Amino acid sequence: MPIEKELKNIKKDVSLAPFTTFKIGGRAKYFFVAHSQQQIIEALEQAQKYHLPFFILGGGSNLLVSDKGFDGLVIKIQNSKIERKDSSIIAEAGANLAQLLTIAKNSGLSGLEWAAGIPGTVGGALRGNSGAFGKSIADLVKNVRVFDISTRTIKNYSTKDCLFGYRESIFKKNKELVILSGEFVFDRDSIYEIEKRMKRYLEYRKAKQPLECFSAGCIFKNPEGFSAGKLIEKCSLKGKRKGGAQISKKHGNFIINLGNATSQDVMFLITLAKEEVKRKFGIELEEEIEFLGF
Ligand SMILES: Cc1cc2nc3c(=O)[nH]c(=O)nc-3n(C[C@H](O)[C@H](O)[C@H](O)COP(=O)(O)OP(=O)(O)OC[C@H]3O[C@@H](n4cnc5c(N)ncnc54)[C@H](O)[C@@H]3O)c2cc1C
């Protein structure tokens, strides 16, 4: 029996570009939107049964998809319930980080203000331990609920088990762990003060980052003691173009899609930035973004 018969609403040959903030990328052989924890698990089990490579897609905001696409099943995580209980909030993996922030703010719960302006989902943020302004999502985590593909069980990871580091977590190292939801604990503050901080962070972001363009945020991690953006800037690469892609004139660590960029255009600029920074400073830049289909 073909997978189409077993997994209801699975789609074939779906363009992935619209599901990424870069707006770049070819087609997925299969594409399934999972609206609940049950549907996520079901899709993973079907992928295993049919020996299909799979990819978990959140908001596609930290991702470069190859123009060749992906010859497997893309599972778009879209379970999105958010539930508040006193000072804690449980958010499903497919909920937008922005939604979580809004609910926290409206409940007078503080701690996530730095995330104002960061796209993507709760699952994506937990996996990459997203952060800004010296803070990260790990600071708020009480536990993370995952589906472990290798044992086919649901498990709870405490903050300690998550092995969070700078843009790191156990979920990044172990691809068998798919995040289903997270529980976050906040501090209390007035809505007015929370809003004020959010505005300040957002204004800083708007001034420094090309938020108006298609991008995947920062391409590289900051090497210890350095800013990747500043290193790239010192190599005179800001504004450098290849086809439809450009190293942002506003921020050296952002590559923007001017409208018709291919994944190869972006890859060219990534390689160039790495080579130049290595040549000039002897520093090895490491990508923060994820790649699919290369
Ligand atoms: C304008 C802009 C600004 C940004 N600013 C910041 C910033 O300040 N700080 C920062 O940290 N990031 C920033 N980012 C990057 C990005 O928004 C975050 O990393 C975000 O948390 C990624 O979430 P996502 O849902 O889009 O993940 P995706 O891009 O969809 O996926 C990223 C990776 O996570 C995996 N994944 C997604 N969901 C799950 C899940 N449920 N379980 C297991 N694995 C999963 C995917 O397989 C993939 O490997 C920015 C991006 C943009 C476009």
Coordinates of C-alpha atoms and ligand atoms in Angstrom, one line a residue:
M1 CA 0.0 0.0 0.0
P2 CA 1.4 3.4 -0.9
I3 CA 2.1 5.9 2.0
E4 CA -0.6 8.2 0.5
K5 CA -3.2 5.7 1.5
E6 CA -2.0 5.4 5.1
L7 CA -1.2 9.0 5.9
K8 CA -4.4 11.1 5.3
N9 CA -3.8 14.6 3.7
I10 CA -0.2 13.8 2.8
K11 CA 0.7 15.9 -0.3
K12 CA 3.2 15.1 -3.1
D13 CA 5.7 17.2 -4.8
V14 CA 5.3 20.3 -2.7
S15 CA 7.5 23.4 -3.2
L16 CA 9.3 24.2 0.1
A17 CA 10.3 27.8 -0.7
P18 CA 7.1 29.3 0.7
F19 CA 7.6 27.4 4.0
T20 CA 11.0 29.1 4.6
T21 CA 11.8 32.7 5.5
F22 CA 14.5 32.7 2.8
K23 CA 11.9 31.8 0.2
I24 CA 14.4 29.5 -1.4
G25 CA 14.3 25.8 -2.2
G26 CA 13.0 23.0 -4.4
R27 CA 10.2 20.4 -3.8
A28 CA 9.7 17.8 -1.2
K29 CA 8.7 14.4 -2.5
Y30 CA 6.1 14.1 0.3
F31 CA 4.8 16.9 2.6
F32 CA 2.6 16.4 5.6
V33 CA 1.2 19.0 8.1
A34 CA 1.0 17.5 11.6
H35 CA -1.7 19.4 13.6
S36 CA -1.4 17.3 16.8
Q37 CA 1.1 15.3 18.8
Q38 CA -0.6 12.2 17.5
Q39 CA -0.2 13.2 13.9
I40 CA 3.5 14.0 14.4
I41 CA 4.0 10.5 15.8
E42 CA 1.9 8.9 13.1
A43 CA 3.9 10.6 10.3
L44 CA 7.2 9.6 11.9
E45 CA 6.1 6.0 12.1
Q46 CA 4.9 5.9 8.5
A47 CA 8.3 7.4 7.4
Q48 CA 10.0 4.5 9.3
K49 CA 7.7 1.9 7.8
Y50 CA 8.3 3.1 4.3
H51 CA 12.0 3.7 4.9
L52 CA 11.6 7.3 3.8
P53 CA 14.1 9.9 5.0
F54 CA 12.2 12.6 6.8
F55 CA 12.8 16.1 7.9
I56 CA 11.1 18.0 10.7
L57 CA 10.1 21.5 9.6
G58 CA 9.1 24.3 12.0
G59 CA 8.8 27.8 10.8
G60 CA 11.7 27.4 8.3
S61 CA 13.4 30.5 9.7
N62 CA 16.8 28.9 10.3
L63 CA 17.0 26.9 7.2
L64 CA 18.4 26.8 3.7
V65 CA 16.7 24.3 1.4
S66 CA 18.5 23.1 -1.7
D67 CA 17.1 24.0 -5.1
K68 CA 17.1 20.2 -5.8
G69 CA 14.6 19.8 -3.0
F70 CA 14.3 16.8 -0.7
D71 CA 13.6 13.2 -1.8
G72 CA 11.7 12.2 1.3
L73 CA 8.9 13.3 3.7
V74 CA 8.8 16.7 5.2
I75 CA 6.8 16.8 8.4
K76 CA 5.6 20.4 9.1
I77 CA 5.1 20.7 12.8
Q78 CA 1.8 22.6 13.4
N79 CA 0.5 21.5 16.8
S80 CA 0.1 24.8 18.4
K81 CA -1.8 24.8 21.7
I82 CA -0.6 27.2 24.4
E83 CA -1.8 26.8 28.0
R84 CA -1.0 29.0 31.0
K85 CA -1.0 27.9 34.6
D86 CA 0.1 30.5 37.2
S87 CA 3.7 31.5 36.2
S88 CA 4.3 28.7 33.8
I89 CA 3.2 28.1 30.2
I90 CA 3.1 24.9 28.2
A91 CA 3.4 25.5 24.5
E92 CA 3.3 22.9 21.8
A93 CA 6.2 22.6 19.4
G94 CA 4.4 24.1 16.4
A95 CA 3.2 27.2 18.2
N96 CA 4.9 30.4 17.1
L97 CA 7.5 31.8 19.4
A98 CA 5.7 35.2 18.8
Q99 CA 2.4 33.8 20.1
L100 CA 4.1 32.4 23.2
L101 CA 5.6 35.9 23.8
T102 CA 2.3 37.6 23.3
I103 CA 0.5 35.3 25.7
A104 CA 3.3 35.7 28.3
K105 CA 3.2 39.5 28.0
N106 CA -0.6 39.7 28.3
S107 CA -0.4 37.5 31.4
G108 CA 2.2 39.7 33.0
L109 CA 4.9 37.0 32.6
S110 CA 8.4 38.2 31.9
G111 CA 11.5 36.4 30.5
L112 CA 11.0 36.1 26.8
E113 CA 11.0 39.8 25.8
W114 CA 14.4 39.3 23.9
A115 CA 12.6 37.1 21.4
A116 CA 10.5 40.0 20.0
G117 CA 11.1 39.9 16.3
I118 CA 12.4 36.3 16.1
P119 CA 10.3 34.2 13.8
G120 CA 9.8 30.4 14.0
T121 CA 8.3 27.9 16.3
V122 CA 8.7 26.8 19.9
G123 CA 10.2 23.5 18.7
G124 CA 12.7 25.2 16.5
A125 CA 13.7 27.6 19.2
L126 CA 14.2 24.7 21.7
R127 CA 16.3 22.6 19.4
G128 CA 18.7 25.5 18.5
N129 CA 18.4 27.1 22.0
S130 CA 17.5 30.4 20.3
G131 CA 18.5 33.5 22.0
A132 CA 19.5 37.1 21.8
F133 CA 21.0 39.9 23.9
G134 CA 22.8 37.4 26.2
K135 CA 19.6 35.4 27.0
S136 CA 18.2 32.2 25.5
I137 CA 15.2 30.0 25.7
A138 CA 17.1 27.6 28.0
D139 CA 16.7 30.2 30.8
L140 CA 13.0 29.6 30.9
V141 CA 12.7 25.8 30.3
K142 CA 11.3 23.6 33.0
N143 CA 11.0 20.5 30.7
V144 CA 10.7 19.4 27.2
R145 CA 8.4 16.6 25.9
V146 CA 9.8 14.6 23.0
F147 CA 9.1 11.6 20.9
D148 CA 12.1 9.3 20.8
I149 CA 12.0 7.6 17.4
S150 CA 14.6 5.0 18.4
T151 CA 12.4 3.6 21.3
R152 CA 9.0 4.9 20.0
T153 CA 8.3 6.4 23.4
I154 CA 7.3 9.9 24.7
K155 CA 9.8 11.2 27.2
N156 CA 10.2 14.3 29.4
Y157 CA 13.6 16.0 29.4
S158 CA 14.4 18.3 32.4
T159 CA 16.4 21.4 31.8
K160 CA 19.5 19.5 32.8
D161 CA 18.8 16.6 30.4
C162 CA 18.5 19.1 27.5
L163 CA 22.3 19.9 27.6
F164 CA 21.6 23.4 26.4
G165 CA 24.6 25.5 25.3
Y166 CA 25.2 28.4 22.9
R167 CA 22.8 27.4 20.0
E168 CA 23.1 23.8 21.2
S169 CA 21.0 21.2 22.8
I170 CA 20.7 17.4 23.0
F171 CA 17.9 17.7 20.4
K172 CA 20.4 19.1 17.9
K173 CA 22.9 16.3 18.5
N174 CA 20.3 13.5 18.5
K175 CA 18.1 13.6 15.5
E176 CA 15.9 10.8 16.9
L177 CA 14.4 13.2 19.3
V178 CA 11.4 15.2 18.0
I179 CA 10.2 18.0 20.2
L180 CA 6.4 17.8 21.0
S181 CA 6.1 20.6 23.5
G182 CA 7.9 22.6 26.2
E183 CA 7.0 23.9 29.6
F184 CA 8.4 27.4 30.5
V185 CA 8.6 29.2 33.8
F186 CA 8.5 33.0 33.9
D187 CA 9.0 35.9 36.3
R188 CA 6.1 38.2 37.0
D189 CA 6.2 41.9 35.9
S190 CA 3.8 44.5 34.8
I191 CA 2.5 44.4 31.2
Y192 CA 3.7 47.9 30.8
E193 CA 7.4 47.1 31.7
I194 CA 7.3 43.9 29.6
E195 CA 6.0 45.8 26.6
K196 CA 8.6 48.5 27.1
R197 CA 11.5 45.9 27.0
M198 CA 10.0 44.2 23.9
K199 CA 9.8 47.5 22.1
R200 CA 13.4 48.3 23.0
Y201 CA 14.7 45.0 21.7
L202 CA 12.6 45.2 18.6
E203 CA 13.8 48.7 17.8
Y204 CA 17.4 47.6 18.2
R205 CA 16.8 44.7 15.9
K206 CA 15.1 46.9 13.3
A207 CA 18.0 49.3 13.3
K208 CA 20.7 46.6 13.0
Q209 CA 19.1 43.8 11.0
P210 CA 17.5 43.6 7.6
L211 CA 14.1 42.4 9.0
E212 CA 12.3 43.7 5.8
C213 CA 14.2 41.2 3.6
F214 CA 13.9 37.4 3.1
S215 CA 16.7 35.8 5.2
A216 CA 17.3 33.0 7.7
G217 CA 18.6 35.3 10.4
C218 CA 22.3 35.0 11.3
I219 CA 24.1 32.5 9.1
F220 CA 27.0 31.8 11.4
K221 CA 27.4 31.3 15.1
N222 CA 29.6 34.0 16.9
P223 CA 33.0 32.5 17.5
E224 CA 34.0 32.9 21.2
G225 CA 34.9 36.5 21.8
F226 CA 34.0 37.7 18.3
S227 CA 31.0 38.8 16.3
A228 CA 30.7 36.9 13.1
G229 CA 29.0 39.9 11.5
K230 CA 31.9 42.2 12.4
L231 CA 34.5 39.7 11.1
I232 CA 32.6 39.5 7.8
E233 CA 32.3 43.3 7.7
K234 CA 36.1 43.6 8.2
C235 CA 36.6 41.4 5.2
S236 CA 34.8 44.1 3.2
L237 CA 32.1 41.6 2.2
K238 CA 29.0 43.6 3.2
G239 CA 26.9 44.2 0.1
K240 CA 28.7 41.4 -1.8
R241 CA 26.3 39.9 -4.4
K242 CA 26.1 36.5 -6.1
G243 CA 23.1 36.1 -8.4
G244 CA 20.0 37.0 -6.4
A245 CA 21.7 36.7 -3.0
Q246 CA 23.6 39.4 -1.1
I247 CA 25.5 39.7 2.2
S248 CA 23.3 42.4 3.8
K249 CA 24.7 45.9 3.8
K250 CA 23.1 46.4 7.2
H251 CA 24.5 43.3 9.0
G252 CA 27.4 41.2 7.9
N253 CA 26.0 37.9 9.3
F254 CA 22.8 38.1 7.3
I255 CA 22.5 36.9 3.7
I256 CA 19.4 38.2 2.0
N257 CA 17.4 36.9 -0.9
L258 CA 16.8 39.8 -3.3
G259 CA 13.9 38.0 -4.9
N260 CA 15.3 35.3 -7.2
A261 CA 18.2 33.8 -5.2
T262 CA 19.1 30.1 -5.6
S263 CA 20.4 28.0 -2.9
Q264 CA 23.7 27.9 -4.9
D265 CA 23.9 31.7 -4.8
V266 CA 23.6 31.6 -1.0
M267 CA 26.1 28.7 -0.7
F268 CA 28.6 30.7 -2.8
L269 CA 28.4 33.6 -0.3
I270 CA 28.6 31.3 2.7
T271 CA 31.8 29.7 1.3
L272 CA 33.2 33.0 0.4
A273 CA 32.6 34.5 3.9
K274 CA 34.2 31.4 5.6
E275 CA 37.2 31.5 3.3
E276 CA 37.8 35.2 3.7
V277 CA 37.4 35.2 7.5
K278 CA 39.7 32.2 7.8
R279 CA 42.3 33.8 5.5
K280 CA 42.3 37.2 7.3
F281 CA 41.8 36.2 10.9
G282 CA 42.5 32.4 11.0
I283 CA 39.0 31.9 12.5
E284 CA 36.8 29.1 11.4
L285 CA 33.2 30.2 11.1
E286 CA 30.5 27.6 11.9
E287 CA 27.0 27.7 10.4
E288 CA 24.1 28.4 12.7
I289 CA 21.5 27.7 10.0
E290 CA 20.5 24.2 9.0
F291 CA 20.7 22.7 5.5
L292 CA 18.2 20.4 3.8
G293 CA 18.7 18.5 0.6
F294 CA 22.4 19.2 -0.1
Ligands
LIG1 C1 14.9 37.9 10.7 C2 15.4 36.8 11.5 C3 15.9 37.0 12.8 C4 16.4 36.0 13.6 N1 16.9 36.3 14.8 C5 17.3 35.3 15.6 C6 17.9 35.5 16.9 O1 18.0 36.7 17.3 N2 18.3 34.5 17.7 C7 18.2 33.2 17.2 O2 18.5 32.3 18.0 N3 17.6 32.9 16.0 C8 17.2 33.9 15.2 N4 16.7 33.6 14.0 C9 16.7 32.2 13.5 C10 15.4 31.4 13.7 O3 14.3 32.3 13.7 C11 15.4 30.7 15.1 O4 16.5 29.9 15.1 C12 14.1 29.9 15.2 O5 14.0 29.5 16.6 C13 14.1 28.6 14.3 O6 12.8 28.0 14.5 P1 12.0 27.4 13.3 O7 10.7 26.8 13.8 O8 11.8 28.4 12.2 O9 13.0 26.2 12.9 P2 13.2 25.6 11.4 O10 14.0 26.6 10.6 O11 12.0 25.1 10.8 O12 14.1 24.4 11.8 C14 15.4 24.6 12.3 C15 15.9 23.2 12.7 O13 15.2 22.8 13.8 C16 14.6 21.5 13.6 N5 13.3 21.4 14.2 C17 12.2 22.3 14.1 N6 11.2 22.0 14.9 C18 11.6 20.8 15.5 C19 11.0 20.0 16.5 N7 9.7 20.2 16.9 N8 11.7 18.9 16.9 C20 12.9 18.7 16.5 N9 13.6 19.4 15.6 C21 12.9 20.5 15.1 C22 14.5 21.4 12.1 O14 14.6 20.0 11.7 C23 15.8 22.1 11.7 O15 16.9 21.2 11.7 C24 16.2 34.6 13.2 C25 15.7 34.4 11.9 C26 15.3 35.4 11.1 C27 14.7 35.1 9.7

